Amino acid sequence: MTNQTKPIKSESEFSDNKEWKITKFDRTPIMSTYLVAYVVGEYDYVEIKDSNGVSMKVYTPVGKKEHGRFALDIASKVLPFYAEYFNIKYPIAKADQIAISDFDSAAMENWGLVTYHEMRLLIDPKFSSMETRQHVTIVVAHELAHQWFGNLVTMDWWTDLWLNEGFASWIEYLAVDKFYPEFDIWTQFVADTFARFLIHDALKSSHPIEVPIEHPAEIDGIFDAISYSKGSSVIRMLHDYIGDDAFRKGLHNYLTEYSYKNTVTVNLWSHLSQASNKPVNEVMSSWTLQMGYPLVTVIEEKQPNNTRILKLKQQRFIADGSVDNENLQWKIRITVFTKSNPNLIAKQILMDQPEITITLENVSENDWIKLNYHSIGLYRVKYQSTTLGNLKESIADKKLSSQDRLMTQDDVAALCNAGHQSFVDYLKLILSYQNEDNCTVWKSIGKR
């Protein structure tokens, strides 16, 4: 078997050696050279055409073709989803995937011929665990997202690597959630991606998402949790900030204008700003050009007539509890929701200064209130003991989403470790999880 980015155009034998043959491939579109792949070897394969007529094959080691059907099924769903989401057809004629036993990376998004380590692509239909199936689903969805975001439009230089990887690491979850809702994949995102970035970016040794790269030797160092985990969390936050319709419109215009070209991050911000009429570049620069993330401290002042006043203060959160001498500030989309309607944001505001005040009307004295709906904002929250104690009810009766239940205890644990909160508060809070039935939430608690 011989394969390349484009379909085979012709094959012929060598005139002087019948054991060899000449394979010619169709001409590729304009593309980055790092995305060209050639594979020669003995393989079995399974094949299908997706709903848009794109030819798809999964190549496996000889005798393992049935192990490729799961990935083929994923690809046949995800590729048309991306074409619809971006409103741009898949750019080339085929979408092949191949398992390589000694591949030294997890996967590589070569255009039309994605290469994988066997463990990232093949599923034994009898013995592979649910966790393994979920992992393969995520990896395949990630690599196919790159066929547009990275391949059709490629970043100008490695400084903007985070946007390639961060975007694919976000939209993979969007696709998987659509086709496999039973995976509860967004809770896993919060546990495995969002919480992971919070750990790494709280270190003094962290770095901004956008890192100037001056020498090729520096490139490998930025393929880290900041590029992937913080990058995808930033995109998730941005998507929520401007809304899905504006996000898709801006993406379509961006991908259309820069098809088969190189681009930079601010070009995407420009298109998303135009589509949403929101100051995307101004807001996002505080998240991409400086390291770290904020801790939002909530001081509550109760007023008569069911009025609650929240005084919010932001400062950089550092894992060892030390003070940020640079006095970094962020533009934070603050969301607040309450007991009276736990599935609706009661108040949202862009916090663009060190301290702000929020007033909530018609919220009784003993009703719980919580910041950061579905844990989408990139910040930790510190509550007073009374405000935190009120949240125990919403955790025990599962009025909070699994994402919010997970991050409530994760925030408090991190604050305790940094010396910002008492471990007594954490121990009291954790009692409200006695009847927790979400395994991902328990997995997070177990790490603490």
C-alpha positions as a Python dict, from the first residue, in 0.01 Angstrom:
ca = {
    (1, 'M'): (0, 0, 0),
    (2, 'T'): (120, 348, -89),
    (3, 'N'): (-65, 656, 32),
    (4, 'Q'): (-27, 1031, 33),
    (5, 'T'): (-225, 1349, 99),
    (6, 'K'): (-407, 1333, -236),
    (7, 'P'): (-566, 1029, -410),
    (8, 'I'): (-358, 809, -639),
    (9, 'K'): (-357, 931, -1000),
    (10, 'S'): (-183, 633, -1162),
    (11, 'E'): (34, 328, -1090),
    (12, 'S'): (278, 151, -1321),
    (13, 'E'): (558, -105, -1296),
    (14, 'F'): (924, -24, -1331),
    (15, 'S'): (1031, -134, -1675),
    (16, 'D'): (1348, -299, -1547),
    (17, 'N'): (1225, -431, -1210),
    (18, 'K'): (879, -584, -1179),
    (19, 'E'): (902, -589, -798),
    (20, 'W'): (881, -209, -789),
    (21, 'K'): (613, 27, -911),
    (22, 'I'): (570, 397, -973),
    (23, 'T'): (280, 569, -795),
    (24, 'K'): (170, 914, -904),
    (25, 'F'): (-67, 1124, -694),
    (26, 'D'): (-300, 1409, -781),
    (27, 'R'): (-163, 1757, -737),
    (28, 'T'): (-212, 1894, -385),
    (29, 'P'): (-369, 2231, -311),
    (30, 'I'): (-147, 2508, -178),
    (31, 'M'): (-42, 2379, 163),
    (32, 'S'): (223, 2397, 431),
    (33, 'T'): (502, 2146, 374),
    (34, 'Y'): (477, 2008, 729),
    (35, 'L'): (132, 1870, 641),
    (36, 'V'): (246, 1643, 357),
    (37, 'A'): (264, 1271, 443),
    (38, 'Y'): (372, 956, 259),
    (39, 'V'): (315, 603, 389),
    (40, 'V'): (435, 280, 231),
    (41, 'G'): (359, -57, 390),
    (42, 'E'): (130, -357, 418),
    (43, 'Y'): (-209, -259, 561),
    (44, 'D'): (-570, -364, 570),
    (45, 'Y'): (-839, -98, 563),
    (46, 'V'): (-1208, -29, 612),
    (47, 'E'): (-1380, 242, 413),
    (48, 'I'): (-1695, 449, 383),
    (49, 'K'): (-1818, 772, 228),
    (50, 'D'): (-1954, 1038, 459),
    (51, 'S'): (-2284, 1221, 407),
    (52, 'N'): (-2107, 1475, 183),
    (53, 'G'): (-1952, 1206, -37),
    (54, 'V'): (-1599, 1235, 101),
    (55, 'S'): (-1404, 907, 72),
    (56, 'M'): (-1282, 789, 412),
    (57, 'K'): (-1054, 498, 501),
    (58, 'V'): (-895, 375, 820),
    (59, 'Y'): (-577, 174, 758),
    (60, 'T'): (-480, -89, 1014),
    (61, 'P'): (-206, -349, 1052),
    (62, 'V'): (-285, -664, 857),
    (63, 'G'): (-550, -869, 1037),
    (64, 'K'): (-686, -580, 1245),
    (65, 'K'): (-926, -408, 1006),
    (66, 'E'): (-1220, -462, 1243),
    (67, 'H'): (-1030, -255, 1499),
    (68, 'G'): (-1058, 43, 1265),
    (69, 'R'): (-1436, 52, 1235),
    (70, 'F'): (-1493, 254, 1553),
    (71, 'A'): (-1264, 535, 1435),
    (72, 'L'): (-1421, 522, 1089),
    (73, 'D'): (-1766, 568, 1243),
    (74, 'I'): (-1641, 867, 1443),
    (75, 'A'): (-1483, 1028, 1138),
    (76, 'S'): (-1794, 977, 924),
    (77, 'K'): (-1995, 1177, 1179),
    (78, 'V'): (-1744, 1442, 1280),
    (79, 'L'): (-1617, 1549, 937),
    (80, 'P'): (-1963, 1652, 804),
    (81, 'F'): (-2033, 1822, 1138),
    (82, 'Y'): (-1727, 2043, 1098),
    (83, 'A'): (-1817, 2120, 735),
    (84, 'E'): (-2159, 2236, 852),
    (85, 'Y'): (-2028, 2422, 1157),
    (86, 'F'): (-1773, 2620, 955),
    (87, 'N'): (-2007, 2638, 654),
    (88, 'I'): (-1709, 2534, 442),
    (89, 'K'): (-1683, 2202, 259),
    (90, 'Y'): (-1401, 1964, 345),
    (91, 'P'): (-1128, 2101, 117),
    (92, 'I'): (-990, 1783, -44),
    (93, 'A'): (-1123, 1458, -192),
    (94, 'K'): (-1031, 1205, 78),
    (95, 'A'): (-990, 1178, 453),
    (96, 'D'): (-773, 878, 537),
    (97, 'Q'): (-642, 778, 879),
    (98, 'I'): (-367, 528, 945),
    (99, 'A'): (-239, 346, 1255),
    (100, 'I'): (140, 321, 1285),
    (101, 'S'): (277, 92, 1555),
    (102, 'D'): (597, 285, 1631),
    (103, 'F'): (469, 638, 1567),
    (104, 'D'): (647, 868, 1813),
    (105, 'S'): (355, 1108, 1865),
    (106, 'A'): (-9, 1059, 1955),
    (107, 'A'): (-124, 1175, 1612),
    (108, 'M'): (-42, 1418, 1331),
    (109, 'E'): (-303, 1601, 1126),
    (110, 'N'): (-143, 1559, 780),
    (111, 'W'): (-391, 1683, 524),
    (112, 'G'): (-596, 1392, 393),
    (113, 'L'): (-376, 1130, 562),
    (114, 'V'): (-381, 1162, 940),
    (115, 'T'): (-121, 944, 1112),
    (116, 'Y'): (-179, 795, 1459),
    (117, 'H'): (-9, 574, 1708),
    (118, 'E'): (-208, 249, 1712),
    (119, 'M'): (-332, 313, 2067),
    (120, 'R'): (-490, 644, 1960),
    (121, 'L'): (-690, 503, 1668),
    (122, 'L'): (-771, 134, 1702),
    (123, 'I'): (-1044, -15, 1920),
    (124, 'D'): (-1083, -384, 1998),
    (125, 'P'): (-1462, -428, 1972),
    (126, 'K'): (-1457, -697, 2242),
    (127, 'F'): (-1205, -578, 2497),
    (128, 'S'): (-1145, -200, 2473),
    (129, 'S'): (-1273, -9, 2775),
    (130, 'M'): (-1515, 284, 2768),
    (131, 'E'): (-1229, 514, 2871),
    (132, 'T'): (-1024, 398, 2571),
    (133, 'R'): (-1320, 450, 2336),
    (134, 'Q'): (-1370, 801, 2469),
    (135, 'H'): (-1002, 879, 2425),
    (136, 'V'): (-999, 759, 2063),
    (137, 'T'): (-1314, 962, 1996),
    (138, 'I'): (-1151, 1278, 2129),
    (139, 'V'): (-824, 1226, 1940),
    (140, 'V'): (-996, 1160, 1606),
    (141, 'A'): (-1223, 1464, 1651),
    (142, 'H'): (-916, 1676, 1734),
    (143, 'E'): (-716, 1575, 1427),
    (144, 'L'): (-1009, 1621, 1189),
    (145, 'A'): (-1074, 1971, 1326),
    (146, 'H'): (-722, 2060, 1214),
    (147, 'Q'): (-818, 1984, 852),
    (148, 'W'): (-976, 2331, 855),
    (149, 'F'): (-818, 2507, 1150),
    (150, 'G'): (-448, 2456, 1088),
    (151, 'N'): (-446, 2300, 742),
    (152, 'L'): (-684, 2511, 532),
    (153, 'V'): (-571, 2815, 732),
    (154, 'T'): (-226, 2794, 889),
    (155, 'M'): (-75, 3021, 1151),
    (156, 'D'): (203, 3248, 1031),
    (157, 'W'): (454, 3144, 1298),
    (158, 'W'): (488, 2926, 1607),
    (159, 'T'): (401, 3219, 1833),
    (160, 'D'): (38, 3154, 1740),
    (161, 'L'): (59, 2776, 1785),
    (162, 'W'): (-181, 2798, 2081),
    (163, 'L'): (-466, 2903, 1851),
    (164, 'N'): (-425, 2594, 1630),
    (165, 'E'): (-409, 2355, 1922),
    (166, 'G'): (-639, 2541, 2158),
    (167, 'F'): (-915, 2566, 1900),
    (168, 'A'): (-895, 2198, 1802),
    (169, 'S'): (-882, 2101, 2170),
    (170, 'W'): (-1209, 2290, 2228),
    (171, 'I'): (-1414, 2199, 1922),
    (172, 'E'): (-1330, 1829, 1961),
    (173, 'Y'): (-1547, 1836, 2275),
    (174, 'L'): (-1827, 2020, 2094),
    (175, 'A'): (-1834, 1749, 1827),
    (176, 'V'): (-1811, 1458, 2070),
    (177, 'D'): (-2088, 1600, 2288),
    (178, 'K'): (-2318, 1620, 1984),
    (179, 'F'): (-2275, 1256, 1883),
    (180, 'Y'): (-2194, 1090, 2216),
    (181, 'P'): (-2391, 1276, 2486),
    (182, 'E'): (-2366, 971, 2711),
    (183, 'F'): (-1996, 1051, 2759),
    (184, 'D'): (-2083, 1363, 2967),
    (185, 'I'): (-1781, 1504, 2793),
    (186, 'W'): (-1801, 1866, 2913),
    (187, 'T'): (-1765, 1754, 3273),
    (188, 'Q'): (-1457, 1563, 3162),
    (189, 'F'): (-1332, 1878, 2991),
    (190, 'V'): (-1359, 2069, 3319),
    (191, 'A'): (-1181, 1790, 3508),
    (192, 'D'): (-908, 1702, 3259),
    (193, 'T'): (-848, 2022, 3063),
    (194, 'F'): (-978, 2325, 3255),
    (195, 'A'): (-858, 2212, 3599),
    (196, 'R'): (-527, 2100, 3448),
    (197, 'F'): (-455, 2445, 3309),
    (198, 'L'): (-548, 2603, 3644),
    (199, 'I'): (-278, 2396, 3813),
    (200, 'H'): (-2, 2474, 3562),
    (201, 'D'): (-87, 2841, 3513),
    (202, 'A'): (-85, 2909, 3888),
    (203, 'L'): (290, 2846, 3896),
    (204, 'K'): (535, 3134, 3895),
    (205, 'S'): (716, 2956, 3611),
    (206, 'S'): (414, 2971, 3379),
    (207, 'H'): (414, 3163, 3052),
    (208, 'P'): (159, 3351, 2839),
    (209, 'I'): (-35, 3162, 2574),
    (210, 'E'): (132, 3369, 2304),
    (211, 'V'): (507, 3320, 2343),
    (212, 'P'): (751, 3488, 2101),
    (213, 'I'): (955, 3215, 1931),
    (214, 'E'): (1295, 3335, 1813),
    (215, 'H'): (1467, 3003, 1740),
    (216, 'P'): (1353, 2656, 1624),
    (217, 'A'): (1498, 2502, 1941),
    (218, 'E'): (1229, 2684, 2140),
    (219, 'I'): (936, 2527, 1954),
    (220, 'D'): (902, 2197, 2141),
    (221, 'G'): (878, 2380, 2472),
    (222, 'I'): (544, 2543, 2387),
    (223, 'F'): (362, 2217, 2314),
    (224, 'D'): (243, 2211, 2675),
    (225, 'A'): (-61, 2241, 2902),
    (226, 'I'): (-76, 2616, 2844),
    (227, 'S'): (-107, 2588, 2464),
    (228, 'Y'): (-354, 2299, 2474),
    (229, 'S'): (-546, 2324, 2802),
    (230, 'K'): (-547, 2699, 2862),
    (231, 'G'): (-583, 2761, 2490),
    (232, 'S'): (-897, 2548, 2465),
    (233, 'S'): (-1037, 2698, 2786),
    (234, 'V'): (-987, 3048, 2645),
    (235, 'I'): (-1172, 2952, 2325),
    (236, 'R'): (-1454, 2799, 2531),
    (237, 'M'): (-1483, 3123, 2728),
    (238, 'L'): (-1478, 3333, 2410),
    (239, 'H'): (-1746, 3118, 2245),
    (240, 'D'): (-1969, 3167, 2546),
    (241, 'Y'): (-1896, 3541, 2560),
    (242, 'I'): (-2004, 3622, 2203),
    (243, 'G'): (-2256, 3341, 2149),
    (244, 'D'): (-2262, 3049, 1904),
    (245, 'D'): (-2419, 3233, 1609),
    (246, 'A'): (-2166, 3517, 1610),
    (247, 'F'): (-1883, 3272, 1675),
    (248, 'R'): (-1974, 3059, 1372),
    (249, 'K'): (-2022, 3361, 1149),
    (250, 'G'): (-1685, 3504, 1249),
    (251, 'L'): (-1513, 3168, 1201),
    (252, 'H'): (-1663, 3123, 855),
    (253, 'N'): (-1549, 3468, 744),
    (254, 'Y'): (-1202, 3413, 891),
    (255, 'L'): (-1154, 3070, 732),
    (256, 'T'): (-1287, 3196, 399),
    (257, 'E'): (-1061, 3502, 384),
    (258, 'Y'): (-746, 3314, 483),
    (259, 'S'): (-804, 2983, 302),
    (260, 'Y'): (-472, 2843, 173),
    (261, 'K'): (-291, 3129, 347),
    (262, 'N'): (-108, 3212, 667),
    (263, 'T'): (-259, 3426, 939),
    (264, 'V'): (-216, 3554, 1294),
    (265, 'T'): (-436, 3551, 1603),
    (266, 'V'): (-553, 3913, 1576),
    (267, 'N'): (-708, 3838, 1237),
    (268, 'L'): (-945, 3593, 1404),
    (269, 'W'): (-1023, 3844, 1679),
    (270, 'S'): (-1107, 4101, 1411),
    (271, 'H'): (-1360, 3874, 1240),
    (272, 'L'): (-1518, 3769, 1569),
    (273, 'S'): (-1545, 4134, 1675),
    (274, 'Q'): (-1720, 4223, 1350),
    (275, 'A'): (-1959, 3930, 1383),
    (276, 'S'): (-2047, 3997, 1748),
    (277, 'N'): (-2005, 4375, 1787),
    (278, 'K'): (-1805, 4304, 2101),
    (279, 'P'): (-1447, 4416, 2185),
    (280, 'V'): (-1292, 4072, 2134),
    (281, 'N'): (-932, 4187, 2085),
    (282, 'E'): (-944, 4413, 2390),
    (283, 'V'): (-1089, 4139, 2609),
    (284, 'M'): (-878, 3852, 2480),
    (285, 'S'): (-541, 4027, 2497),
    (286, 'S'): (-551, 4013, 2877),
    (287, 'W'): (-584, 3633, 2853),
    (288, 'T'): (-333, 3562, 2577),
    (289, 'L'): (-53, 3814, 2634),
    (290, 'Q'): (3, 3769, 3007),
    (291, 'M'): (55, 3461, 3219),
    (292, 'G'): (-167, 3340, 3499),
    (293, 'Y'): (-532, 3391, 3581),
    (294, 'P'): (-730, 3575, 3851),
    (295, 'L'): (-873, 3488, 4188),
    (296, 'V'): (-1204, 3669, 4237),
    (297, 'T'): (-1278, 3733, 4605),
    (298, 'V'): (-1646, 3781, 4694),
    (299, 'I'): (-1740, 3994, 4996),
    (300, 'E'): (-2114, 3996, 5056),
    (301, 'E'): (-2316, 4273, 5211),
    (302, 'K'): (-2676, 4176, 5288),
    (303, 'Q'): (-2933, 4451, 5258),
    (304, 'P'): (-3304, 4476, 5350),
    (305, 'N'): (-3581, 4385, 5105),
    (306, 'N'): (-3407, 4077, 4963),
    (307, 'T'): (-3120, 4275, 4815),
    (308, 'R'): (-2769, 4127, 4806),
    (309, 'I'): (-2462, 4334, 4733),
    (310, 'L'): (-2146, 4155, 4617),
    (311, 'K'): (-1811, 4332, 4626),
    (312, 'L'): (-1565, 4161, 4393),
    (313, 'K'): (-1190, 4201, 4390),
    (314, 'Q'): (-948, 4042, 4143),
    (315, 'Q'): (-582, 3948, 4189),
    (316, 'R'): (-355, 3692, 4030),
    (317, 'F'): (-385, 3348, 4189),
    (318, 'I'): (-45, 3192, 4265),
    (319, 'A'): (-32, 2835, 4392),
    (320, 'D'): (210, 2901, 4677),
    (321, 'G'): (1, 3191, 4810),
    (322, 'S'): (254, 3460, 4729),
    (323, 'V'): (159, 3807, 4607),
    (324, 'D'): (180, 3911, 4242),
    (325, 'N'): (423, 4202, 4230),
    (326, 'E'): (322, 4290, 3874),
    (327, 'N'): (-40, 4355, 3979),
    (328, 'L'): (-177, 4183, 3669),
    (329, 'Q'): (-541, 4248, 3582),
    (330, 'W'): (-785, 4073, 3348),
    (331, 'K'): (-1109, 4154, 3172),
    (332, 'I'): (-1332, 3893, 3333),
    (333, 'R'): (-1682, 3800, 3224),
    (334, 'I'): (-1850, 3756, 3562),
    (335, 'T'): (-2167, 3546, 3569),
    (336, 'V'): (-2385, 3505, 3877),
    (337, 'F'): (-2670, 3259, 3931),
    (338, 'T'): (-2888, 3186, 4233),
    (339, 'K'): (-3114, 2934, 4402),
    (340, 'S'): (-3431, 3083, 4255),
    (341, 'N'): (-3323, 2980, 3902),
    (342, 'P'): (-3012, 2762, 3899),
    (343, 'N'): (-3032, 2714, 3521),
    (344, 'L'): (-3031, 3082, 3431),
    (345, 'I'): (-2767, 3352, 3467),
    (346, 'A'): (-2910, 3620, 3696),
    (347, 'K'): (-2640, 3879, 3633),
    (348, 'Q'): (-2343, 3913, 3402),
    (349, 'I'): (-2090, 4191, 3378),
    (350, 'L'): (-1744, 4247, 3230),
    (351, 'M'): (-1510, 4310, 3522),
    (352, 'D'): (-1248, 4542, 3372),
    (353, 'Q'): (-1111, 4699, 3690),
    (354, 'P'): (-957, 4570, 4014),
    (355, 'E'): (-1280, 4599, 4214),
    (356, 'I'): (-1649, 4617, 4121),
    (357, 'T'): (-1984, 4595, 4300),
    (358, 'I'): (-2281, 4385, 4185),
    (359, 'T'): (-2634, 4429, 4319),
    (360, 'L'): (-2881, 4140, 4311),
    (361, 'E'): (-3249, 4208, 4364),
    (362, 'N'): (-3512, 3966, 4494),
    (363, 'V'): (-3264, 3716, 4639),
    (364, 'S'): (-3353, 3620, 4994),
    (365, 'E'): (-3100, 3627, 5274),
    (366, 'N'): (-3050, 3250, 5293),
    (367, 'D'): (-3059, 3172, 4920),
    (368, 'W'): (-2733, 3047, 4774),
    (369, 'I'): (-2550, 3248, 4511),
    (370, 'K'): (-2266, 3132, 4291),
    (371, 'L'): (-2025, 3288, 4045),
    (372, 'N'): (-1897, 3139, 3718),
    (373, 'Y'): (-2191, 2957, 3560),
    (374, 'H'): (-2085, 2611, 3435),
    (375, 'S'): (-1724, 2702, 3524),
    (376, 'I'): (-1665, 2868, 3189),
    (377, 'G'): (-1477, 3175, 3315),
    (378, 'L'): (-1102, 3142, 3366),
    (379, 'Y'): (-1088, 3231, 3734),
    (380, 'R'): (-1111, 3081, 4079),
    (381, 'V'): (-1361, 3215, 4332),
    (382, 'K'): (-1311, 3274, 4702),
    (383, 'Y'): (-1629, 3305, 4909),
    (384, 'Q'): (-1679, 3399, 5271),
    (385, 'S'): (-1752, 3100, 5494),
    (386, 'T'): (-2125, 3181, 5516),
    (387, 'T'): (-2167, 3222, 5140),
    (388, 'L'): (-1973, 2902, 5079),
    (389, 'G'): (-2178, 2718, 5340),
    (390, 'N'): (-2500, 2810, 5162),
    (391, 'L'): (-2375, 2629, 4852),
    (392, 'K'): (-2376, 2293, 5030),
    (393, 'E'): (-2750, 2259, 4975),
    (394, 'S'): (-2715, 2308, 4598),
    (395, 'I'): (-2440, 2046, 4586),
    (396, 'A'): (-2624, 1787, 4793),
    (397, 'D'): (-2947, 1816, 4592),
    (398, 'K'): (-2753, 1848, 4263),
    (399, 'K'): (-2910, 2178, 4165),
    (400, 'L'): (-2562, 2275, 4050),
    (401, 'S'): (-2438, 2119, 3726),
    (402, 'S'): (-2172, 1850, 3748),
    (403, 'Q'): (-1919, 2104, 3616),
    (404, 'D'): (-2003, 2348, 3895),
    (405, 'R'): (-2006, 2080, 4164),
    (406, 'L'): (-1663, 1969, 4049),
    (407, 'M'): (-1509, 2316, 4041),
    (408, 'T'): (-1662, 2436, 4369),
    (409, 'Q'): (-1458, 2185, 4567),
    (410, 'D'): (-1158, 2221, 4334),
    (411, 'D'): (-1146, 2597, 4394),
    (412, 'V'): (-1171, 2560, 4771),
    (413, 'A'): (-903, 2290, 4778),
    (414, 'A'): (-665, 2508, 4575),
    (415, 'L'): (-736, 2806, 4801),
    (416, 'C'): (-664, 2597, 5109),
    (417, 'N'): (-335, 2476, 4966),
    (418, 'A'): (-239, 2836, 4887),
    (419, 'G'): (-330, 2954, 5237),
    (420, 'H'): (-625, 3165, 5124),
    (421, 'Q'): (-895, 2958, 5295),
    (422, 'S'): (-933, 2732, 5597),
    (423, 'F'): (-922, 2354, 5555),
    (424, 'V'): (-1218, 2349, 5793),
    (425, 'D'): (-1423, 2513, 5517),
    (426, 'Y'): (-1315, 2242, 5274),
    (427, 'L'): (-1396, 1955, 5510),
    (428, 'K'): (-1741, 2100, 5581),
    (429, 'L'): (-1802, 2148, 5209),
    (430, 'I'): (-1694, 1797, 5112),
    (431, 'L'): (-1962, 1645, 5337),
    (432, 'S'): (-2222, 1770, 5090),
    (433, 'Y'): (-2082, 1530, 4827),
    (434, 'Q'): (-2184, 1215, 5018),
    (435, 'N'): (-2450, 1128, 4759),
    (436, 'E'): (-2252, 1241, 4455),
    (437, 'D'): (-2317, 1007, 4161),
    (438, 'N'): (-2095, 1156, 3889),
    (439, 'C'): (-1775, 956, 3852),
    (440, 'T'): (-1584, 1250, 3702),
    (441, 'V'): (-1665, 1464, 4006),
    (442, 'W'): (-1545, 1184, 4233),
    (443, 'K'): (-1230, 1149, 4026),
    (444, 'S'): (-1157, 1518, 4086),
    (445, 'I'): (-1222, 1487, 4459),
    (446, 'G'): (-993, 1186, 4474),
    (447, 'K'): (-705, 1388, 4331),
    (448, 'R'): (-731, 1626, 4625),
}
